[in-house]
């Protein structure tokens, strides 16, 4: 998870600074010697990365709109199940790693439409390793580098979450009544991510599911009058160490669908409103997202599961309900950046 205040960073600083010597690098040690994915354990270094620069983005899903059958990539699937009417599709029987360029474009379009797709039995994908993950993600956009979180040594483009009996680089809120923190990934960037791929390399026997909700639906369930007002607003998103202003309602570049684009983790302030107005409206919207059970999907991971979501139209939260377990939970995220959020209201001032 990428977070602000970023727990990975806090953890890293705590670990690094507690020693009298500050090590140049730090890699999590597995609790077992023969861990299959030890080469993907979180690694921290003093490397710094240049600030992200703007880049031209064209959504691969646009190309799929021209295909005779934009869902052709699903043709050989043995089972395609809608997880809920408004969000999420689970697919069995296709090998994601074998999708060619056209099929990846179709995937991007379908993920934009469904918000979340869950592919089961993707051991081939997961076992191909970090060079493949980069090649996969680069099809969908420029890969985001998280400046502070742990990544496999040599692969800063791969974002990791990790917890075992000795270490944690997962989000934890010790003084909160819940571990649920709805967010969309790194929304504080000028060009936040679109299609995002995430999978677990190791998981507890039970627990550690991930929650998703549809931000198209959270918006649609508000009154037209209130939505009309929200379309006129922009908000500041900030997180380590970036800060940008985005429209409160954004339009998807391929589907044209409007989605609510605020989240409890990174959205700080609505521009132009009085402080109390901003606080109350944001609190209302965050509560609304918290309570959006009508359009949420809960992903129960199984070995080999790969989830692909569109960060422009969904929000998600890890669930840390396996605290007492000594088992390892180790996940990897591939996070291509997309367009600067397009306001639903033409001409909305963003600077
Ligand atoms: O660990 C999870 O279930 C989700 C992590 C997450 O939010 C992320 O990597 O973006
Ligand atoms: Fe996340």
XYZ file of C-alpha atoms and ligand atoms in Angstrom:
362
model
C 0.000 0.000 0.000
C 1.220 3.518 -0.541
C 0.266 5.702 2.269
C 0.611 9.042 3.896
C 1.882 9.202 6.512
C 3.655 6.368 4.816
C 3.994 3.453 7.252
C 6.645 1.812 5.133
C 8.702 4.945 5.401
C 8.118 5.287 9.112
C 9.027 1.662 9.618
C 12.093 2.062 7.487
C 13.210 5.159 9.307
C 12.613 3.534 12.647
C 14.610 0.487 11.656
C 17.373 2.401 9.980
C 17.709 5.075 12.601
C 17.622 2.772 15.606
C 21.079 1.401 14.734
C 24.130 3.482 15.574
C 25.433 2.894 12.061
C 23.021 3.861 9.320
C 23.196 1.078 6.743
C 23.279 2.007 3.068
C 20.723 -0.657 2.314
C 18.342 -2.824 4.240
C 16.561 -5.943 3.036
C 13.900 -7.779 4.978
C 15.131 -11.216 5.975
C 12.705 -14.066 5.512
C 11.917 -16.122 8.571
C 12.615 -19.274 6.567
C 15.747 -19.932 4.518
C 14.112 -21.493 1.515
C 11.448 -18.885 0.817
C 10.549 -19.179 -2.862
C 10.248 -15.427 -3.364
C 13.190 -14.279 -1.273
C 14.491 -12.316 -4.306
C 11.310 -10.226 -4.082
C 11.586 -9.320 -0.402
C 11.399 -5.585 0.394
C 14.697 -3.826 0.007
C 15.426 -0.265 1.083
C 18.320 1.802 -0.086
C 19.474 5.387 0.128
C 18.913 5.699 -3.613
C 16.943 8.765 -4.537
C 14.792 9.090 -7.603
C 14.353 12.193 -9.724
C 10.984 13.942 -9.399
C 8.357 12.529 -11.728
C 7.967 14.567 -14.876
C 4.777 14.948 -16.928
C 4.456 12.548 -19.848
C 2.002 12.017 -22.712
C -0.417 9.206 -21.964
C -2.778 7.453 -24.336
C -5.014 4.846 -22.754
C -4.557 1.376 -24.277
C -8.274 0.768 -23.789
C -8.988 3.317 -26.535
C -7.454 0.975 -29.100
C -9.699 -1.858 -27.950
C -12.795 0.225 -28.768
C -11.877 -0.335 -32.437
C -11.607 -4.121 -32.098
C -14.395 -6.206 -33.703
C -14.858 -7.935 -30.325
C -13.336 -5.891 -27.500
C -13.866 -8.830 -25.124
C -12.088 -11.354 -27.351
C -9.371 -11.850 -24.733
C -11.957 -13.636 -22.594
C -12.983 -16.080 -25.319
C -11.047 -19.032 -23.927
C -11.984 -18.421 -20.315
C -13.619 -21.384 -18.618
C -15.607 -19.240 -16.215
C -16.386 -15.514 -16.045
C -18.380 -14.428 -12.998
C -19.559 -10.940 -12.125
C -18.660 -10.485 -8.458
C -21.335 -7.841 -7.973
C -23.653 -6.148 -10.483
C -21.672 -2.920 -10.484
C -18.080 -3.881 -9.737
C -15.721 -6.754 -10.314
C -15.383 -9.759 -12.611
C -13.649 -13.002 -11.702
C -12.064 -15.011 -14.506
C -10.849 -18.598 -14.628
C -9.041 -20.396 -17.409
C -6.967 -17.770 -19.181
C -3.250 -17.158 -18.774
C -2.732 -13.423 -18.312
C 0.988 -13.736 -19.008
C 0.234 -14.938 -22.530
C -2.004 -12.003 -23.525
C -0.634 -10.286 -26.610
C -0.716 -6.552 -27.181
C -4.288 -6.501 -28.562
C -5.511 -8.648 -25.692
C -3.833 -6.358 -23.148
C -5.652 -3.419 -24.742
C -8.927 -5.310 -24.379
C -8.089 -6.058 -20.765
C -7.573 -2.337 -20.147
C -11.008 -1.565 -21.586
C -12.753 -4.314 -19.638
C -11.049 -3.279 -16.376
C -12.156 0.314 -17.015
C -15.733 -0.922 -17.402
C -15.787 -3.365 -14.493
C -13.429 -1.510 -12.148
C -11.823 -4.728 -10.910
C -10.940 -8.029 -12.542
C -9.690 -11.025 -10.596
C -7.760 -13.715 -12.446
C -7.283 -17.041 -10.706
C -4.469 -19.586 -11.191
C -1.902 -17.154 -12.578
C 1.177 -18.985 -11.278
C 2.874 -18.534 -14.628
C 2.459 -14.754 -14.397
C 3.697 -14.578 -10.807
C 6.668 -16.880 -11.358
C 7.985 -14.986 -14.371
C 9.487 -12.424 -12.002
C 10.283 -8.741 -11.920
C 11.568 -8.223 -15.484
C 8.301 -9.635 -16.728
C 6.271 -7.545 -14.262
C 7.912 -4.421 -15.681
C 7.308 -5.489 -19.247
C 3.677 -6.258 -18.391
C 3.019 -2.967 -16.651
C 4.777 -0.841 -19.248
C 2.106 -1.757 -21.751
C -0.390 0.253 -19.710
C 1.645 3.359 -18.907
C 4.897 4.638 -17.446
C 5.694 2.693 -14.291
C 5.381 4.656 -11.092
C 8.341 4.603 -8.721
C 7.393 5.041 -5.111
C 10.176 7.118 -3.588
C 10.084 5.641 -0.105
C 8.535 2.193 -0.050
C 10.361 -1.118 -0.161
C 10.857 -2.850 -3.475
C 12.739 -5.913 -4.728
C 16.459 -5.061 -4.958
C 17.053 -3.460 -8.353
C 13.341 -3.013 -9.146
C 12.041 0.248 -7.701
C 9.051 0.026 -10.071
C 7.641 -2.891 -8.088
C 5.829 -1.753 -4.961
C 5.706 -4.279 -2.107
C 3.593 -4.889 0.942
C 4.990 -7.239 3.545
C 4.288 -8.671 6.944
C 5.624 -11.656 8.847
C 6.366 -12.538 12.444
C 9.351 -10.144 12.556
C 8.677 -7.307 10.125
C 5.797 -5.310 8.817
C 5.606 -2.987 5.883
C 1.859 -3.058 5.779
C -0.468 -0.400 6.922
C -1.343 -0.603 10.559
C -3.303 1.767 12.716
C -2.761 0.704 16.260
C -5.042 3.337 17.797
C -7.908 3.006 15.328
C -11.022 0.860 15.597
C -10.365 -0.464 12.099
C -7.547 -1.254 9.701
C -9.764 -0.246 6.777
C -8.381 2.782 4.956
C -10.067 3.430 1.635
C -7.765 4.940 -0.924
C -6.808 5.078 -4.540
C -3.114 4.555 -5.063
C -0.740 7.541 -5.029
C -3.540 9.971 -5.930
C -1.194 12.814 -4.922
C 0.774 12.417 -8.159
C 0.073 14.743 -11.092
C -0.667 11.682 -13.204
C -1.992 9.030 -10.822
C -2.281 5.389 -11.884
C -4.913 3.820 -14.111
C -4.793 0.065 -14.614
C -2.986 -1.431 -11.624
C -1.904 -5.034 -11.099
C -1.468 -6.593 -7.655
C -0.856 -10.131 -6.439
C 0.237 -11.975 -3.339
C 3.380 -14.064 -3.343
C 2.580 -15.438 0.068
C -0.574 -15.230 2.163
C -1.985 -16.274 5.491
C -4.203 -19.332 5.649
C -7.152 -17.035 6.139
C -7.613 -13.263 6.362
C -5.843 -10.473 4.547
C -8.613 -10.036 1.981
C -8.793 -6.778 0.042
C -11.892 -4.578 -0.232
C -12.855 -2.689 -3.378
C -15.585 -0.192 -4.101
C -16.862 1.549 -7.210
C -16.314 5.299 -7.249
C -18.639 5.511 -10.263
C -21.371 4.115 -8.050
C -20.570 6.206 -4.991
C -20.991 9.250 -7.226
C -24.160 7.983 -8.902
C -25.854 7.430 -5.567
C -25.634 11.089 -4.649
C -28.364 13.521 -5.661
C -27.993 15.220 -9.067
C -27.895 18.610 -7.337
C -25.039 17.595 -5.082
C -23.141 15.956 -7.957
C -23.526 19.175 -9.964
C -21.864 21.026 -7.079
C -19.083 18.451 -6.691
C -18.274 18.780 -10.411
C -17.306 22.411 -9.784
C -14.744 21.479 -7.087
C -11.081 20.591 -6.956
C -9.155 19.181 -4.010
C -5.585 18.899 -2.804
C -4.165 15.367 -2.571
C -0.887 14.920 -0.767
C 1.392 12.084 0.268
C 5.070 11.381 0.392
C 6.414 13.716 -0.905
C 4.105 14.977 -3.618
C 1.045 17.217 -3.636
C -1.373 17.988 -6.479
C -4.798 19.383 -7.156
C -7.371 17.166 -8.864
C -11.032 17.508 -9.790
C -13.402 16.044 -7.193
C -15.281 14.358 -10.051
C -13.127 12.937 -12.840
C -14.057 11.549 -16.217
C -12.587 8.294 -17.502
C -10.780 8.887 -20.814
C -12.119 5.695 -22.425
C -15.573 5.021 -21.004
C -16.459 8.675 -20.357
C -17.846 7.572 -16.980
C -17.671 10.029 -14.125
C -16.222 8.912 -10.803
C -15.813 10.442 -7.375
C -12.125 11.174 -6.899
C -11.495 11.797 -3.233
C -10.113 9.360 -0.681
C -9.551 9.415 3.050
C -5.882 8.587 2.784
C -4.666 11.346 0.501
C -7.335 13.998 -0.080
C -6.756 16.894 2.312
C -8.716 19.957 1.380
C -11.314 21.228 -1.106
C -10.032 24.341 -2.781
C -11.970 27.586 -2.395
C -14.272 26.474 0.408
C -14.057 27.618 3.995
C -12.139 25.161 6.186
C -15.266 23.861 7.948
C -17.103 23.460 4.640
C -14.207 21.496 3.185
C -13.838 19.340 6.298
C -17.520 18.525 6.487
C -17.958 17.748 2.809
C -14.855 15.561 2.753
C -15.936 13.802 5.938
C -19.361 13.160 4.409
C -17.791 11.783 1.201
C -15.307 9.586 3.091
C -18.120 8.215 5.267
C -20.178 7.596 2.140
C -17.296 5.568 0.658
C -16.849 3.685 3.957
C -20.518 2.671 3.865
C -20.660 1.756 0.177
C -21.484 -1.915 0.783
C -24.011 -1.889 -2.070
C -21.199 -1.730 -4.609
C -18.243 -3.284 -2.861
C -16.446 -6.492 -3.699
C -14.253 -8.357 -1.222
C -11.412 -10.282 -2.751
C -10.431 -13.438 -0.941
C -6.971 -14.279 -2.222
C -5.892 -17.767 -3.228
C -2.406 -18.773 -4.371
C -1.990 -17.633 -7.979
C -4.601 -14.866 -7.874
C -3.815 -11.669 -9.771
C -6.081 -8.638 -9.343
C -6.247 -5.843 -11.880
C -8.128 -2.673 -10.999
C -8.604 0.765 -12.480
C -7.526 3.288 -9.854
C -9.471 6.042 -11.646
C -12.884 4.553 -10.938
C -12.425 2.486 -7.778
C -11.087 2.705 -4.248
C -9.724 -0.152 -2.153
C -8.478 -1.062 1.277
C -6.288 -3.773 2.730
C -7.748 -5.595 5.738
C -5.262 -6.374 8.483
C -7.299 -9.028 10.320
C -4.447 -11.552 10.540
C -2.380 -9.634 13.102
C -2.111 -12.577 15.450
C -0.970 -14.882 12.710
C 2.733 -15.567 12.325
C 2.220 -16.267 8.655
C 3.728 -14.159 5.940
C 1.733 -11.854 3.696
C 3.801 -10.553 0.825
C 2.304 -8.661 -2.103
C 3.579 -6.881 -5.180
C 1.991 -4.049 -7.136
C 2.714 -2.850 -10.661
C 1.482 0.710 -10.952
C 1.487 2.391 -14.386
C 0.642 6.070 -14.325
C -2.189 7.364 -16.484
C -3.490 10.780 -17.572
C -3.801 13.827 -15.389
C -7.378 13.478 -14.059
C -9.899 14.913 -16.517
C -12.550 17.051 -14.840
C -16.180 16.178 -15.491
C -16.840 19.898 -15.900
C -15.196 21.346 -19.010
C -12.783 24.162 -18.280
C -12.505 23.555 -14.535
C -9.449 25.428 -13.258
C -6.843 22.969 -11.922
C -3.837 25.141 -11.108
O -2.479 -5.381 0.741
C -3.541 -5.172 0.173
O -4.511 -5.919 0.247
C -3.713 -3.938 -0.659
C -2.477 -3.141 -0.708
C -2.688 -1.850 -1.404
O -3.534 -1.066 -1.095
C -1.824 -1.525 -2.545
O -0.789 -2.175 -2.727
O -2.170 -0.610 -3.284
Fe -3.501 0.587 -2.504
